[in-house]
Amino acid sequence: MKSKQIDWSRTDALIFDMDGTLWDAVDTYARIWNEVFARAGREVHVTRETLIGNIGKPIPRIMENLFPDITPDEAARFSAELAQEEPALLSRYGGTPYPGVVEGLERLSHKYKLFLVSNCDSHTLPVFMACIGITPYITEGLAFGNTHKPKGDNMLLLKEKYGLQQPLYMGDIDADGQETHRVGLPFVYARYGFGQADDYELAFDSFTDFTEFFLNCK
């Protein structure tokens, strides 16, 4: 665990990334993308391997990376189909929360305000929370699909709305850390997730370790 000189006892809110931090639903996303593309009239084969390096990016950017030849009309049609079909499909297929996440969030919610900030569509966070049973513990979830703003800006929106003094953001990729530091907040690296990060204030090998650390800060 790496720590810079921060008084963690002053932390009053925990803001979490979703994919790679709280659960793994990459196989489900690949299945959904393949199904929705087929319904939009294009046969593709999205795999876990091709998708996982793009997790955490806005949907338009993922499409550009995976399908550089896609036309604007086709991208718009796919996005509309995805917005319509994904909630039901994600609810049906689900994902796997990392060990300790559900019980950890329940325990942490007694001492901290908990939030989600993700680059997903607006419908995804409510479905995710319902899927793993954490809706009662989360004060608010804010997605790229809600604001069309980057993660750092959404963190600041929550900070201002709720009058937070020292929130932190927990994510699993370098871009998460860059966005967090861009807006002057501490970044906690979920080392067990999908990606790599080199600049962080704290890092944990499990969500259980994260939970115990911050429960012991209060």
CSV table of C-alpha atoms in Angstrom, one decimal:
chain,number,residue,atom,x,y,z
A,1,MET,CA,0.0,0.0,0.0
A,2,LYS,CA,1.3,3.4,-1.0
A,3,SER,CA,0.2,6.5,0.8
A,4,LYS,CA,1.0,10.3,0.5
A,5,GLN,CA,0.6,12.6,3.4
A,6,ILE,CA,-3.2,12.9,3.7
A,7,ASP,CA,-5.3,13.0,6.8
A,8,TRP,CA,-7.7,10.2,5.8
A,9,SER,CA,-9.8,10.7,9.0
A,10,ARG,CA,-11.1,13.9,7.3
A,11,THR,CA,-12.6,11.9,4.4
A,12,ASP,CA,-16.3,12.4,4.4
A,13,ALA,CA,-17.3,10.7,1.1
A,14,LEU,CA,-16.3,7.8,-1.0
A,15,ILE,CA,-16.9,8.0,-4.8
A,16,PHE,CA,-16.5,4.8,-6.8
A,17,ASP,CA,-15.9,3.7,-10.3
A,18,MET,CA,-18.1,0.8,-11.4
A,19,ASP,CA,-16.4,-1.6,-13.8
A,20,GLY,CA,-13.2,-3.1,-12.5
A,21,THR,CA,-13.7,-1.5,-9.1
A,22,LEU,CA,-17.0,-2.8,-7.8
A,23,TRP,CA,-17.9,-5.6,-10.3
A,24,ASP,CA,-16.8,-7.5,-13.5
A,25,ALA,CA,-19.5,-7.5,-16.2
A,26,VAL,CA,-17.2,-7.5,-19.2
A,27,ASP,CA,-18.5,-10.8,-20.6
A,28,THR,CA,-22.0,-9.5,-20.3
A,29,TYR,CA,-21.2,-6.3,-22.0
A,30,ALA,CA,-19.6,-8.2,-24.9
A,31,ARG,CA,-22.7,-10.4,-25.2
A,32,ILE,CA,-25.0,-7.3,-25.1
A,33,TRP,CA,-22.9,-5.4,-27.7
A,34,ASN,CA,-23.0,-8.4,-30.1
A,35,GLU,CA,-26.8,-8.8,-29.6
A,36,VAL,CA,-27.6,-5.1,-30.1
A,37,PHE,CA,-25.3,-4.7,-33.1
A,38,ALA,CA,-27.1,-7.7,-34.7
A,39,ARG,CA,-30.5,-6.0,-34.0
A,40,ALA,CA,-29.1,-2.8,-35.6
A,41,GLY,CA,-28.2,-4.8,-38.7
A,42,ARG,CA,-24.5,-5.5,-38.3
A,43,GLU,CA,-22.9,-8.8,-37.4
A,44,VAL,CA,-19.8,-8.2,-35.2
A,45,HIS,CA,-17.9,-10.3,-32.7
A,46,VAL,CA,-17.0,-8.4,-29.6
A,47,THR,CA,-15.0,-10.4,-27.1
A,48,ARG,CA,-13.9,-9.9,-23.6
A,49,GLU,CA,-10.3,-9.4,-24.8
A,50,THR,CA,-11.2,-6.7,-27.3
A,51,LEU,CA,-13.6,-4.9,-24.9
A,52,ILE,CA,-11.7,-5.0,-21.7
A,53,GLY,CA,-9.0,-2.5,-22.7
A,54,ASN,CA,-11.8,0.0,-23.4
A,55,ILE,CA,-13.8,-0.4,-20.2
A,56,GLY,CA,-14.1,3.0,-18.4
A,57,LYS,CA,-14.3,5.0,-21.6
A,58,PRO,CA,-17.5,6.7,-22.9
A,59,ILE,CA,-19.5,4.6,-25.3
A,60,PRO,CA,-18.8,6.8,-28.4
A,61,ARG,CA,-15.0,6.5,-27.8
A,62,ILE,CA,-15.3,2.7,-27.4
A,63,MET,CA,-17.1,2.5,-30.7
A,64,GLU,CA,-14.4,4.6,-32.4
A,65,ASN,CA,-11.7,2.3,-31.0
A,66,LEU,CA,-13.4,-1.0,-31.8
A,67,PHE,CA,-14.9,0.0,-35.2
A,68,PRO,CA,-12.9,2.8,-36.8
A,69,ASP,CA,-14.9,2.3,-40.0
A,70,ILE,CA,-18.3,2.9,-38.4
A,71,THR,CA,-20.3,5.7,-39.9
A,72,PRO,CA,-22.0,8.4,-37.8
A,73,ASP,CA,-25.4,7.2,-38.8
A,74,GLU,CA,-24.5,3.6,-37.8
A,75,ALA,CA,-23.0,4.7,-34.5
A,76,ALA,CA,-26.1,6.8,-33.7
A,77,ARG,CA,-28.4,3.8,-34.6
A,78,PHE,CA,-26.3,1.5,-32.4
A,79,SER,CA,-26.3,4.0,-29.5
A,80,ALA,CA,-30.1,4.3,-29.7
A,81,GLU,CA,-30.5,0.5,-29.8
A,82,LEU,CA,-28.1,0.1,-26.9
A,83,ALA,CA,-30.0,2.7,-24.7
A,84,GLN,CA,-33.2,0.8,-25.4
A,85,GLU,CA,-32.1,-2.7,-25.0
A,86,GLU,CA,-29.2,-2.7,-22.5
A,87,PRO,CA,-31.2,-2.2,-19.2
A,88,ALA,CA,-33.2,-5.4,-19.7
A,89,LEU,CA,-30.3,-7.4,-21.0
A,90,LEU,CA,-28.0,-6.2,-18.2
A,91,SER,CA,-30.6,-7.0,-15.6
A,92,ARG,CA,-31.0,-10.5,-17.1
A,93,TYR,CA,-27.3,-11.4,-17.5
A,94,GLY,CA,-25.9,-9.4,-14.6
A,95,GLY,CA,-22.2,-9.3,-13.5
A,96,THR,CA,-20.1,-10.5,-10.6
A,97,PRO,CA,-19.3,-8.1,-7.8
A,98,TYR,CA,-15.8,-8.4,-6.4
A,99,PRO,CA,-15.4,-10.2,-3.1
A,100,GLY,CA,-16.4,-8.0,-0.1
A,101,VAL,CA,-18.1,-5.2,-2.2
A,102,VAL,CA,-21.7,-5.6,-1.2
A,103,GLU,CA,-21.1,-6.1,2.6
A,104,GLY,CA,-18.3,-3.5,2.5
A,105,LEU,CA,-20.5,-0.8,1.0
A,106,GLU,CA,-23.2,-1.6,3.6
A,107,ARG,CA,-20.8,-1.1,6.4
A,108,LEU,CA,-19.1,2.0,4.9
A,109,SER,CA,-22.5,3.6,4.3
A,110,HIS,CA,-22.9,4.0,8.1
A,111,LYS,CA,-19.8,6.3,8.3
A,112,TYR,CA,-19.6,7.9,4.8
A,113,LYS,CA,-21.7,9.2,2.0
A,114,LEU,CA,-21.2,6.9,-0.9
A,115,PHE,CA,-21.4,7.8,-4.6
A,116,LEU,CA,-20.8,6.3,-8.0
A,117,VAL,CA,-19.2,8.1,-11.0
A,118,SER,CA,-18.9,6.2,-14.3
A,119,ASN,CA,-18.5,6.8,-18.0
A,120,CYS,CA,-21.5,4.6,-18.7
A,121,ASP,CA,-24.9,5.5,-20.1
A,122,SER,CA,-27.5,7.0,-17.8
A,123,HIS,CA,-29.4,3.8,-17.4
A,124,THR,CA,-26.5,1.6,-16.4
A,125,LEU,CA,-25.8,2.7,-12.8
A,126,PRO,CA,-29.4,2.1,-11.5
A,127,VAL,CA,-29.4,-1.4,-13.1
A,128,PHE,CA,-26.0,-2.2,-11.7
A,129,MET,CA,-27.0,-1.1,-8.2
A,130,ALA,CA,-30.2,-3.2,-8.3
A,131,CYS,CA,-28.4,-6.2,-9.7
A,132,ILE,CA,-26.1,-6.5,-6.8
A,133,GLY,CA,-28.4,-5.0,-4.1
A,134,ILE,CA,-26.5,-1.8,-3.1
A,135,THR,CA,-29.1,0.8,-4.0
A,136,PRO,CA,-29.9,1.7,-0.4
A,137,TYR,CA,-26.3,2.4,0.3
A,138,ILE,CA,-25.6,4.8,-2.5
A,139,THR,CA,-26.5,8.5,-2.1
A,140,GLU,CA,-26.2,9.2,-5.9
A,141,GLY,CA,-24.8,7.8,-9.0
A,142,LEU,CA,-23.7,10.1,-11.8
A,143,ALA,CA,-22.8,8.9,-15.3
A,144,PHE,CA,-21.4,10.3,-18.5
A,145,GLY,CA,-24.8,9.6,-20.0
A,146,ASN,CA,-26.4,12.0,-17.4
A,147,THR,CA,-24.1,15.0,-17.9
A,148,HIS,CA,-21.9,14.3,-21.0
A,149,LYS,CA,-19.0,15.5,-18.8
A,150,PRO,CA,-15.8,13.7,-17.9
A,151,LYS,CA,-15.4,11.9,-14.6
A,152,GLY,CA,-13.6,14.7,-12.8
A,153,ASP,CA,-16.3,17.2,-13.6
A,154,ASN,CA,-18.9,14.8,-12.3
A,155,MET,CA,-16.9,14.4,-9.1
A,156,LEU,CA,-17.0,18.2,-8.6
A,157,LEU,CA,-20.7,18.3,-9.3
A,158,LEU,CA,-21.3,15.9,-6.4
A,159,LYS,CA,-18.8,17.7,-4.2
A,160,GLU,CA,-20.6,21.0,-4.7
A,161,LYS,CA,-24.1,19.5,-4.5
A,162,TYR,CA,-23.6,17.7,-1.2
A,163,GLY,CA,-21.1,20.2,0.4
A,164,LEU,CA,-18.4,17.5,0.6
A,165,GLN,CA,-15.1,18.5,2.2
A,166,GLN,CA,-12.7,15.7,1.4
A,167,PRO,CA,-14.2,13.1,-1.0
A,168,LEU,CA,-12.0,10.6,-2.7
A,169,TYR,CA,-12.3,8.6,-5.9
A,170,MET,CA,-11.6,4.8,-6.2
A,171,GLY,CA,-10.9,3.4,-9.7
A,172,ASP,CA,-8.8,0.9,-11.4
A,173,ILE,CA,-7.2,2.5,-14.5
A,174,ASP,CA,-4.7,5.3,-15.1
A,175,ALA,CA,-7.4,7.5,-16.7
A,176,ASP,CA,-9.3,7.4,-13.4
A,177,GLY,CA,-6.3,8.7,-11.5
A,178,GLN,CA,-5.7,11.5,-14.1
A,179,GLU,CA,-9.3,12.7,-13.9
A,180,THR,CA,-9.3,12.6,-10.1
A,181,HIS,CA,-6.1,14.5,-9.8
A,182,ARG,CA,-7.2,17.0,-12.5
A,183,VAL,CA,-9.9,18.2,-10.1
A,184,GLY,CA,-7.7,18.1,-7.0
A,185,LEU,CA,-9.1,15.0,-5.3
A,186,PRO,CA,-7.2,12.0,-3.8
A,187,PHE,CA,-7.2,8.8,-5.9
A,188,VAL,CA,-7.4,5.3,-4.5
A,189,TYR,CA,-6.2,2.6,-6.9
A,190,ALA,CA,-8.1,-0.7,-7.0
A,191,ARG,CA,-5.1,-2.9,-7.9
A,192,TYR,CA,-7.3,-6.0,-8.3
A,193,GLY,CA,-9.2,-4.4,-11.3
A,194,PHE,CA,-8.8,-4.3,-15.0
A,195,GLY,CA,-6.1,-1.7,-15.6
A,196,GLN,CA,-2.9,-0.2,-14.4
A,197,ALA,CA,-2.2,3.1,-12.5
A,198,ASP,CA,1.1,4.6,-11.4
A,199,ASP,CA,0.0,7.8,-9.6
A,200,TYR,CA,-2.2,7.3,-6.6
A,201,GLU,CA,-2.5,8.2,-2.9
A,202,LEU,CA,-3.5,4.7,-1.7
A,203,ALA,CA,-3.7,1.3,-3.4
A,204,PHE,CA,-5.5,-1.9,-2.2
A,205,ASP,CA,-5.3,-5.5,-3.4
A,206,SER,CA,-8.9,-6.2,-2.3
A,207,PHE,CA,-12.1,-4.3,-1.6
A,208,THR,CA,-12.1,-5.9,1.9
A,209,ASP,CA,-8.8,-4.3,2.7
A,210,PHE,CA,-10.1,-0.9,1.4
A,211,THR,CA,-13.2,-1.3,3.7
A,212,GLU,CA,-11.3,-2.1,6.8
A,213,PHE,CA,-8.8,0.8,6.2
A,214,PHE,CA,-11.6,3.4,6.0
A,215,LEU,CA,-13.7,1.9,8.7
A,216,ASN,CA,-10.7,2.2,11.0
A,217,CYS,CA,-10.2,5.9,10.0
A,218,LYS,CA,-13.4,7.0,11.8
